[in-house]
Amino acid sequence: MKNLPKAQKVVVKDSTMNDIRGNQNNYYTGNSQPELYHILSPVGDALHTRPEPVARCHPGTRVEVIAEIEKWIEDSDDCPILWLSGPAGSGKSAISQIIAERCADKKKIASFFFLRGTGERSKFQHLIPTLAHQVSMFDSAAKSVLIDIMGNEPNLHHKKALHYQLDELLIKPIKATELELSKIIIIIDALDECDDKELMSQFIEALYTICKACSVQLPFRLFLTSRVEQLIQEKFDRLIKQLVVKYLSLEYFDATEDIELYLKSELSSLHERKYIVMRHIPRPWPSEEQLERLSGNAAGSFIIASTLVKFIETEKDHPDDNLKEALDMTDGLDPVYHQVISTAVQENKTLQNKELHILDRVLAVIGLAREPLSVTTISVLLERKSYQIVYILLGLQAVLLIPEKDDDEPVRLFHTSLRDYLCSEQCSAQFCINMKQSHAMLAIRCLQLIVEYSRKDDDAKYQDIAIYACKYWLHHFNQSLKNAKNQDLLNDTTLNAALDGFTLQSVIYWWTTIKPDMRILEAILLERFRERTTEIRTTITEQFRRRTEEREEEFRRFEEVEWTFFRLRQGLGGMANSPLQE
């Protein structure tokens, strides 16, 4: 066959084959439509319908502030944007969840609940595409507009300014529905929890740009929540002055009675559930005086109140004894964290099975992991059995959300402040994570797993732990560099052994798994691998450190990619004459 000169045993029937030389352009016509889901890649677990356990307001609490928000939604002549602020743990996400669920039957809802340290859900660039995909399901008119827009500009949500994305992906499709302003609600919860503060700032600027234009009116209600951070406050001030933003602060609403109601209800229920161990404790329990003190310890924070409840109902001790300890916890969540972790540490030290003496490493994974990890994933990272990890985690169940049945479900922080506590020596003292050692440990283990999984030919290559290792080994490696002396890291025999095993096969698996810029992949594959030298290694490390210190934030992402390539050259033998060299 002349078209395929080297082919063997090829049979072609009733077909016409053309020999095309040079470039070929294919044009598609007809009714074919771009698949919006694959183009927009929405984050499924960021919606108010997400499957994980969600925070909701306890029945009978936050009545006044919820009524205020619902009044704003129905008042079509009021400001189109409402910003609800409040300190950490004051119940903003619970209020957002309740508003979304109450409006779901009568309104069109699009929502995004940010959560720090949860991968895609903490990345700002996923916000508008995720909201746009939900808008596409409002009705056929919105979907048709989005299909046309994305068909013409498939990279719009990656390459364009945020005000342009807002206009094209939200405003135009929603206008096409011709629904009333109060019929469409967009909820963005915990704006302060996104990783990229610059993009967050640009987003608020984009709202300002759109709202100040006389010809543009938001065709929807936009409900935002966040902590009161200086940057957010400054950006919203102009919108508040223009009367396009209504401002509510949870600090204006006294939560004392609501928290007492919550504590009384939860602890009364606890007394009933644990009747066998509580039958000798007279009711009411807690007493009115104890309830008042406990509520005072919560200091207006529902997250502190709910954490205190979890602490009191911890299985290993009697609830009444736990209550007496909780009554002395007067400085927020830190005393709770200290008590829970110190108890777990003491119990861990007394275990006869030395294989279980890894609580410090478990805490390091929980505190430093870039995404919530499952029991199975943690067990692979720490090279332990899943049941051993579960046993250790049970000692921390007062501050962690541990899946009851499925080891492949993520272990989640009860509140993100636990990560802050573990990473701050001022807060956690002797329990503070050793950043240098822990990041290095995670980087090395991730490298080892990349090598291991690159040699597999089955679906195991795409397990969660393999994906995590590919996505984040570089992050942990760079973080260990920031917390270590160069020579300490360069002399690490385990790290060097891991780099020695990082062969061409491993490189291909790593890069194809995280889907990078193909030009960089091609550059690596075209290079020859040579023997590694200490001189090149030291020079590159010094160069990276100097650059990182000088331009850390501005060029962070570019530096990571460039450093990856240089480090690969060093670790895999030093590739000469790279097209990516300066």
XYZ file of C-alpha atoms in Angstrom:
582
model
C 0.000 0.000 0.000
C 1.699 3.177 -1.169
C 0.084 5.397 1.462
C 1.438 3.208 4.259
C 4.679 1.758 2.853
C 5.767 0.052 6.110
C 2.365 -1.281 7.123
C 1.717 -5.005 7.219
C -1.517 -7.022 7.052
C -3.687 -3.919 6.612
C -7.128 -4.443 5.042
C -9.158 -1.398 3.916
C -12.560 -1.904 2.279
C -14.848 0.563 0.495
C -12.753 3.561 1.505
C -10.926 6.411 -0.179
C -7.494 7.381 1.105
C -5.900 10.705 0.224
C -2.186 11.404 0.434
C -1.984 14.804 2.126
C 1.326 16.564 2.440
C 1.941 19.736 4.451
C -0.604 21.204 6.873
C -4.179 19.976 7.044
C -6.966 22.138 8.517
C -10.215 20.481 9.572
C -13.386 22.579 9.821
C -16.423 21.225 11.641
C -19.895 22.405 10.716
C -23.412 21.336 11.550
C -24.907 20.833 14.972
C -21.811 19.711 16.861
C -21.434 21.597 20.129
C -18.498 21.926 22.475
C -18.858 19.872 25.638
C -19.141 22.624 28.232
C -18.335 20.394 31.154
C -14.964 19.353 29.726
C -14.132 22.856 28.508
C -15.037 24.632 31.758
C -13.880 21.810 34.100
C -16.078 22.892 37.049
C -15.082 21.978 40.602
C -17.858 19.653 41.740
C -17.128 19.692 45.455
C -17.286 23.496 45.638
C -21.069 23.655 45.172
C -23.699 23.919 47.899
C -24.820 20.436 46.800
C -21.377 18.942 47.517
C -21.504 15.448 49.047
C -19.198 16.081 52.012
C -20.496 17.008 55.480
C -21.468 20.679 55.364
C -21.945 23.291 58.081
C -25.538 24.389 58.625
C -27.088 26.750 61.132
C -28.553 24.961 64.127
C -32.376 25.205 64.105
C -33.527 28.430 65.720
C -30.158 30.204 65.420
C -29.044 33.083 63.212
C -32.705 33.903 62.545
C -32.208 37.670 62.397
C -29.293 37.727 59.955
C -30.913 35.118 57.679
C -34.101 37.191 57.560
C -32.042 40.245 56.599
C -30.408 38.380 53.706
C -33.703 36.941 52.462
C -35.236 40.427 52.509
C -32.338 41.686 50.376
C -32.858 38.874 47.867
C -36.518 39.742 47.334
C -36.054 43.531 47.201
C -35.372 44.139 43.477
C -34.666 47.840 44.082
C -31.895 47.196 46.585
C -28.138 46.801 45.963
C -27.345 43.845 43.634
C -24.412 42.681 45.830
C -24.429 41.755 49.512
C -21.178 41.250 51.404
C -21.414 39.411 54.721
C -18.273 39.626 56.832
C -17.267 38.090 60.109
C -14.298 36.602 61.964
C -13.154 33.017 61.468
C -15.624 30.488 62.812
C -18.521 32.936 63.169
C -20.806 30.839 60.955
C -20.562 32.528 57.549
C -20.406 29.252 55.609
C -23.326 27.795 57.567
C -25.399 30.871 56.709
C -24.386 30.630 53.026
C -25.405 26.961 52.991
C -28.797 27.689 54.545
C -29.475 30.549 52.096
C -28.572 28.328 49.131
C -30.768 25.460 50.333
C -33.742 27.699 51.138
C -33.567 29.405 47.736
C -32.994 26.231 45.708
C -36.688 25.435 45.146
C -37.740 28.897 44.010
C -34.589 30.435 42.552
C -31.781 29.619 40.178
C -28.677 29.025 42.298
C -24.991 29.019 41.353
C -22.490 28.679 44.184
C -18.816 28.301 45.007
C -17.595 27.542 48.540
C -13.870 28.265 48.837
C -11.870 26.218 51.331
C -8.184 26.748 51.953
C -5.852 23.818 51.425
C -8.256 21.736 49.324
C -6.657 21.795 45.882
C -8.918 23.089 43.111
C -11.486 24.373 45.580
C -8.951 26.856 46.923
C -7.823 28.122 43.497
C -9.439 31.304 42.285
C -9.112 30.499 38.582
C -11.791 27.812 38.948
C -14.415 30.214 40.337
C -15.941 31.727 37.185
C -15.815 28.524 35.054
C -17.557 26.588 37.856
C -20.265 29.239 38.215
C -20.641 29.411 34.420
C -21.249 25.678 34.177
C -24.031 25.952 36.755
C -25.511 28.874 34.806
C -25.555 26.684 31.678
C -28.083 24.474 33.466
C -30.489 27.346 34.230
C -32.278 26.993 30.891
C -31.590 26.340 27.212
C -31.058 30.029 26.390
C -28.171 30.377 28.866
C -26.609 27.146 27.673
C -26.871 28.170 24.007
C -25.135 31.489 24.681
C -22.331 29.796 26.599
C -21.846 27.199 23.862
C -21.479 29.946 21.246
C -19.090 31.948 23.438
C -16.880 28.993 24.322
C -16.979 27.729 20.753
C -15.491 31.033 19.585
C -13.078 31.441 22.518
C -12.395 28.063 24.141
C -9.551 29.541 26.250
C -11.551 32.555 27.402
C -11.547 31.427 31.049
C -7.758 30.995 31.013
C -6.490 33.892 28.927
C -8.852 36.865 29.423
C -9.249 39.563 32.068
C -11.668 38.796 34.899
C -14.101 41.595 33.993
C -14.304 40.113 30.477
C -14.868 36.616 31.888
C -17.617 37.942 34.147
C -19.352 39.618 31.243
C -19.040 36.739 28.770
C -19.508 33.737 31.062
C -22.027 35.044 33.597
C -23.715 38.308 32.641
C -24.525 37.540 28.985
C -25.816 33.981 29.553
C -27.919 35.082 32.531
C -29.377 38.014 30.608
C -30.424 35.554 27.914
C -32.705 33.818 30.444
C -34.760 37.045 30.821
C -35.418 36.127 34.441
C -35.989 38.756 37.134
C -33.035 40.030 39.147
C -34.227 38.336 42.342
C -34.726 34.970 40.630
C -31.013 34.243 40.160
C -28.646 34.044 43.126
C -24.885 33.567 42.916
C -23.239 32.665 46.216
C -19.487 32.903 46.747
C -18.514 31.811 50.235
C -15.200 32.426 52.041
C -13.604 34.669 49.443
C -10.632 35.070 51.786
C -9.897 31.319 51.640
C -8.712 31.378 48.015
C -4.993 30.888 47.445
C -4.418 33.746 45.023
C -4.986 37.090 46.736
C -4.054 38.991 43.596
C -6.790 37.329 41.532
C -9.248 37.886 44.373
C -8.347 41.575 44.310
C -8.767 41.686 40.522
C -12.180 40.046 40.856
C -13.457 42.763 43.201
C -11.960 45.374 40.841
C -13.825 43.702 37.976
C -17.094 44.008 39.906
C -16.303 47.683 40.432
C -15.573 48.181 36.732
C -18.812 46.492 35.689
C -21.026 48.192 38.254
C -19.744 51.704 37.566
C -20.566 51.372 33.859
C -23.964 52.999 33.349
C -24.902 50.575 30.560
C -24.284 47.452 32.644
C -26.439 46.103 35.438
C -25.840 42.815 37.144
C -28.737 40.541 36.132
C -28.431 38.531 39.339
C -28.046 38.802 43.093
C -24.453 38.242 44.239
C -24.010 37.091 47.843
C -20.391 37.126 49.080
C -18.902 36.195 52.424
C -15.403 36.635 53.810
C -13.401 37.524 56.857
C -12.682 41.203 57.401
C -9.242 41.421 55.828
C -7.714 44.788 55.014
C -7.320 44.078 51.300
C -10.932 42.920 50.927
C -12.230 45.834 52.987
C -10.339 48.370 50.893
C -11.568 46.879 47.628
C -15.195 46.750 48.717
C -15.238 50.274 50.162
C -15.709 51.884 46.727
C -18.576 49.544 45.899
C -20.227 50.273 49.241
C -19.930 54.027 48.638
C -21.481 53.584 45.168
C -24.475 51.874 46.792
C -24.030 48.721 44.713
C -22.959 46.680 47.740
C -24.992 46.142 50.887
C -22.717 45.431 53.847
C -23.597 43.175 56.768
C -21.242 42.278 59.597
C -21.909 39.306 61.859
C -20.365 41.352 64.636
C -23.534 43.464 64.519
C -25.579 40.413 65.533
C -25.145 39.111 69.079
C -24.627 35.335 68.876
C -24.580 34.659 72.638
C -28.138 33.345 72.892
C -27.774 31.352 69.669
C -24.611 29.656 70.943
C -26.233 28.863 74.294
C -29.191 27.332 72.439
C -26.825 25.267 70.299
C -24.748 24.064 73.265
C -27.807 23.215 75.347
C -29.361 21.221 72.521
C -26.199 19.303 71.567
C -25.111 18.459 75.112
C -28.615 17.470 76.168
C -28.685 15.101 73.212
C -25.278 13.771 74.267
C -26.617 13.035 77.745
C -29.433 10.977 76.220
C -27.205 9.082 73.763
C -24.699 8.116 76.461
C -27.285 7.222 79.092
C -25.306 4.257 80.433
C -22.284 6.358 81.427
C -24.329 9.499 82.177
C -27.152 8.007 84.281
C -25.503 9.117 87.526
C -25.076 12.714 86.290
C -28.152 14.754 87.289
C -29.988 16.887 84.784
C -30.015 19.561 83.593
C -26.545 18.893 82.256
C -24.674 21.138 81.881
C -26.091 23.373 84.584
C -27.206 26.878 83.669
C -24.021 28.289 85.189
C -21.821 25.822 83.254
C -23.711 26.534 80.055
C -23.171 30.249 80.476
C -19.430 29.783 81.106
C -19.082 27.441 78.138
C -20.882 29.916 75.901
C -18.546 32.645 77.140
C -15.552 30.487 76.229
C -16.892 30.243 72.671
C -16.602 34.050 72.429
C -19.275 34.369 69.759
C -17.704 31.703 67.543
C -19.801 28.748 66.436
C -16.707 26.840 65.370
C -15.298 27.099 68.896
C -18.646 26.018 70.320
C -18.916 23.012 67.997
C -15.284 22.030 68.655
C -15.938 22.158 72.392
C -18.923 19.838 71.864
C -16.741 17.397 69.912
C -14.147 17.540 72.676
C -16.732 16.870 75.390
C -18.139 13.836 73.568
C -14.700 12.266 72.924
C -15.032 8.536 73.494
C -11.966 7.888 75.649
C -12.989 10.006 78.638
C -16.186 10.621 80.564
C -18.234 13.540 79.136
C -18.576 15.206 82.543
C -14.797 15.151 83.036
C -14.335 16.581 79.552
C -16.891 19.278 80.314
C -14.917 20.390 83.369
C -11.779 20.701 81.233
C -13.679 22.605 78.540
C -14.880 25.123 81.109
C -11.247 26.192 81.579
C -10.553 26.642 77.845
C -10.896 30.388 77.590
C -8.533 31.335 74.752
C -10.280 30.195 71.595
C -9.400 26.994 69.760
C -5.702 26.796 70.670
C -6.352 25.317 74.140
C -8.633 22.700 72.557
C -5.989 21.785 69.993
C -3.315 21.644 72.690
C -5.374 19.383 74.948
C -6.409 16.991 72.160
C -2.937 16.702 70.619
C -1.042 16.453 73.927
C -3.363 13.628 75.043
C -2.888 11.853 71.711
C 0.903 12.242 71.951
C 1.046 10.784 75.447
C -1.105 7.818 74.427
C 0.986 7.299 71.294
C 4.195 7.106 73.315
C 2.808 4.356 75.544
C 1.893 2.041 72.655
C 3.961 -1.120 72.592
C 3.720 -1.385 68.814
C 6.620 0.809 67.618
C 5.067 0.880 64.118
C 2.423 3.218 65.530
C 4.859 5.811 66.882
C 4.290 8.105 63.897
C 1.791 10.607 65.283
C 4.170 13.487 64.541
C 4.360 12.399 60.891
C 0.583 12.046 60.676
C 0.215 15.593 62.017
C 2.797 16.789 59.470
C 0.817 15.275 56.599
C -2.429 16.782 57.899
C -0.836 20.190 58.343
C 1.206 20.396 55.128
C -0.715 18.388 52.514
C -1.914 20.554 49.637
C -5.198 18.649 49.422
C -7.261 16.657 51.950
C -5.946 13.094 51.852
C -7.760 9.846 52.517
C -6.728 7.245 55.088
C -5.501 5.071 52.216
C -3.384 7.871 50.763
C -1.869 8.777 54.143
C -1.046 5.119 54.757
C 0.834 4.887 51.448
C 2.701 8.146 52.119
C 3.784 6.980 55.564
C 4.242 3.329 54.582
C 1.835 1.985 57.170
C -1.341 -0.089 57.092
C -4.658 1.750 56.742
C -5.953 0.397 60.065
C -2.846 1.785 61.802
C -3.536 5.264 60.418
C -7.187 5.018 61.514
C -6.090 4.017 65.020
C -3.851 7.095 65.270
C -6.464 9.433 63.795
C -9.068 8.338 66.335
C -7.046 10.126 68.995
C -7.594 13.354 67.033
C -11.274 12.930 66.229
C -12.231 15.958 68.342
C -10.494 18.202 65.779
C -10.739 16.119 62.587
C -13.582 14.835 60.428
C -12.689 11.163 59.957
C -14.714 9.080 57.460
C -16.581 6.377 59.342
C -16.753 3.689 56.645
C -14.660 4.485 53.574
C -10.863 4.683 53.820
C -10.805 6.364 50.401
C -12.803 9.381 51.584
C -10.699 12.406 52.607
C -9.842 13.173 56.211
C -10.815 16.824 56.709
C -9.911 19.453 59.248
C -12.802 20.427 61.478
C -11.541 23.974 60.938
C -8.668 25.354 58.862
C -7.236 27.066 61.954
C -5.792 23.666 62.933
C -3.306 23.984 60.084
C -2.323 27.462 61.303
C -1.874 26.089 64.815
C 0.355 23.213 63.705
C 2.561 25.481 61.595
C 3.023 28.214 64.207
C 5.636 27.621 66.902
C 4.162 30.503 68.872
C 0.798 28.704 69.059
C 1.700 25.022 69.218
C 5.163 25.136 70.861
C 6.511 21.568 71.073
C 3.807 20.293 68.705
C 4.847 22.644 65.904
C 5.619 20.858 62.633
C 9.291 20.763 61.657
C 8.844 22.429 58.264
C 12.240 21.499 56.841
C 12.118 17.823 57.729
C 8.428 17.342 57.019
C 8.436 18.956 53.573
C 11.620 17.045 52.701
C 10.024 13.808 53.887
C 6.954 14.419 51.709
C 9.039 15.444 48.689
C 11.210 12.322 48.916
C 8.263 10.009 49.404
C 6.405 11.595 46.471
C 9.486 11.144 44.255
C 9.726 7.495 45.290
C 6.063 6.977 44.452
C 6.428 8.610 41.041
C 9.227 6.174 40.232
C 7.175 3.253 41.543
C 3.959 4.130 39.723
C 5.744 5.011 36.462
C 6.682 1.330 36.182
C 3.091 0.114 36.487
C 0.960 -0.674 33.448
C -2.454 -0.822 35.100
C -4.989 1.604 36.537
C -2.914 1.906 39.721
C -0.960 4.627 37.897
C -3.977 6.890 38.331
C -4.716 6.316 42.005
C -5.169 9.395 44.177
C -1.762 9.008 45.801
C -0.023 8.776 42.417
C -1.783 11.944 41.231
C -0.924 13.756 44.466
C 2.742 12.769 44.205
C 2.960 14.046 40.634
C 1.200 17.320 41.403
C 2.932 18.296 44.611
C 6.403 16.759 44.982
C 7.886 19.954 43.600
C 5.923 22.099 46.065
C 7.196 20.091 49.046
C 10.713 20.099 47.622
C 10.746 23.879 47.190
C 9.292 24.407 50.657
C 12.025 22.232 52.152
C 14.592 24.401 50.359
C 13.166 27.505 51.985
C 13.537 25.938 55.417
C 16.947 24.318 55.065
C 20.549 25.067 54.349
C 21.528 24.085 50.816
C 24.206 21.656 51.919
C 21.845 19.844 54.296
C 19.517 19.041 51.441
C 22.241 18.280 48.917
C 23.875 15.799 51.292
C 20.604 13.989 51.995
C 21.360 10.455 50.824
C 17.666 9.485 50.693
C 16.843 12.444 48.473
C 19.771 11.747 46.184
C 18.744 8.103 45.939
C 15.224 9.184 44.988
C 16.622 11.505 42.304
C 18.877 8.742 40.997
C 15.780 6.620 40.439
C 13.991 9.459 38.687
C 14.641 8.066 35.220
C 13.394 9.165 31.826
C 10.421 6.825 32.253
C 9.559 8.596 35.514
C 9.878 12.010 33.852
C 7.461 11.061 31.093
C 4.934 9.675 33.590
C 5.202 12.741 35.829
C 4.805 15.305 33.100
C 2.001 13.534 31.254
C 0.109 13.053 34.519
C 0.094 16.753 35.403
C -0.441 17.812 31.756
C 2.137 20.611 31.478
C 3.079 22.814 28.542
C 4.060 20.266 25.891
C 6.960 22.419 24.707
C 8.678 21.910 28.048
C 8.064 18.168 27.907
C 9.503 18.002 24.380
C 12.558 19.983 25.489
C 13.234 17.482 28.256
C 12.742 14.461 26.021
C 15.078 15.864 23.369
C 17.910 16.358 25.831
C 20.567 13.821 26.655
C 21.018 12.768 30.248
C 24.541 13.010 31.587
C 26.205 12.217 34.871
C 25.286 14.506 37.728
C 27.963 16.718 39.304
C 28.093 18.448 42.666
C 29.226 21.695 41.039
C 26.151 21.940 38.810
C 23.888 20.942 41.692
C 25.269 23.604 44.027
C 25.217 26.337 41.388
C 21.622 25.654 40.424
C 20.449 25.507 44.037
C 22.130 28.827 44.840
C 20.642 30.394 41.728
C 17.156 29.220 42.611
C 17.425 30.374 46.223
C 18.658 33.824 45.209
C 15.871 34.285 42.719
C 13.208 33.011 45.093
C 14.247 35.478 47.788
C 14.259 38.406 45.362
C 11.075 37.762 43.394
C 9.239 35.112 45.351
C 5.628 36.088 44.724
C 5.849 37.767 41.328
C 7.509 34.843 39.558
C 6.551 31.976 41.861
C 4.862 29.783 39.270
C 7.447 30.476 36.554
C 10.260 29.769 38.990
C 8.727 26.421 39.925
C 8.589 25.263 36.312
C 12.049 26.563 35.475
C 13.515 25.148 38.680
C 11.885 21.817 37.968
C 13.689 21.616 34.670
C 17.024 22.664 36.125
C 16.666 20.290 39.077
C 15.777 17.456 36.730
C 18.907 18.190 34.725
C 20.930 18.076 37.893
C 19.177 15.041 39.381
C 19.080 13.094 36.143
C 22.531 13.953 34.946
C 22.644 17.553 33.790
C 21.163 18.123 30.357
C 23.383 20.410 28.306
C 22.368 23.173 25.912
C 18.788 23.296 27.110
C 16.390 25.494 25.108
C 15.078 26.679 28.480
C 18.444 27.891 29.748
C 18.917 31.589 30.346
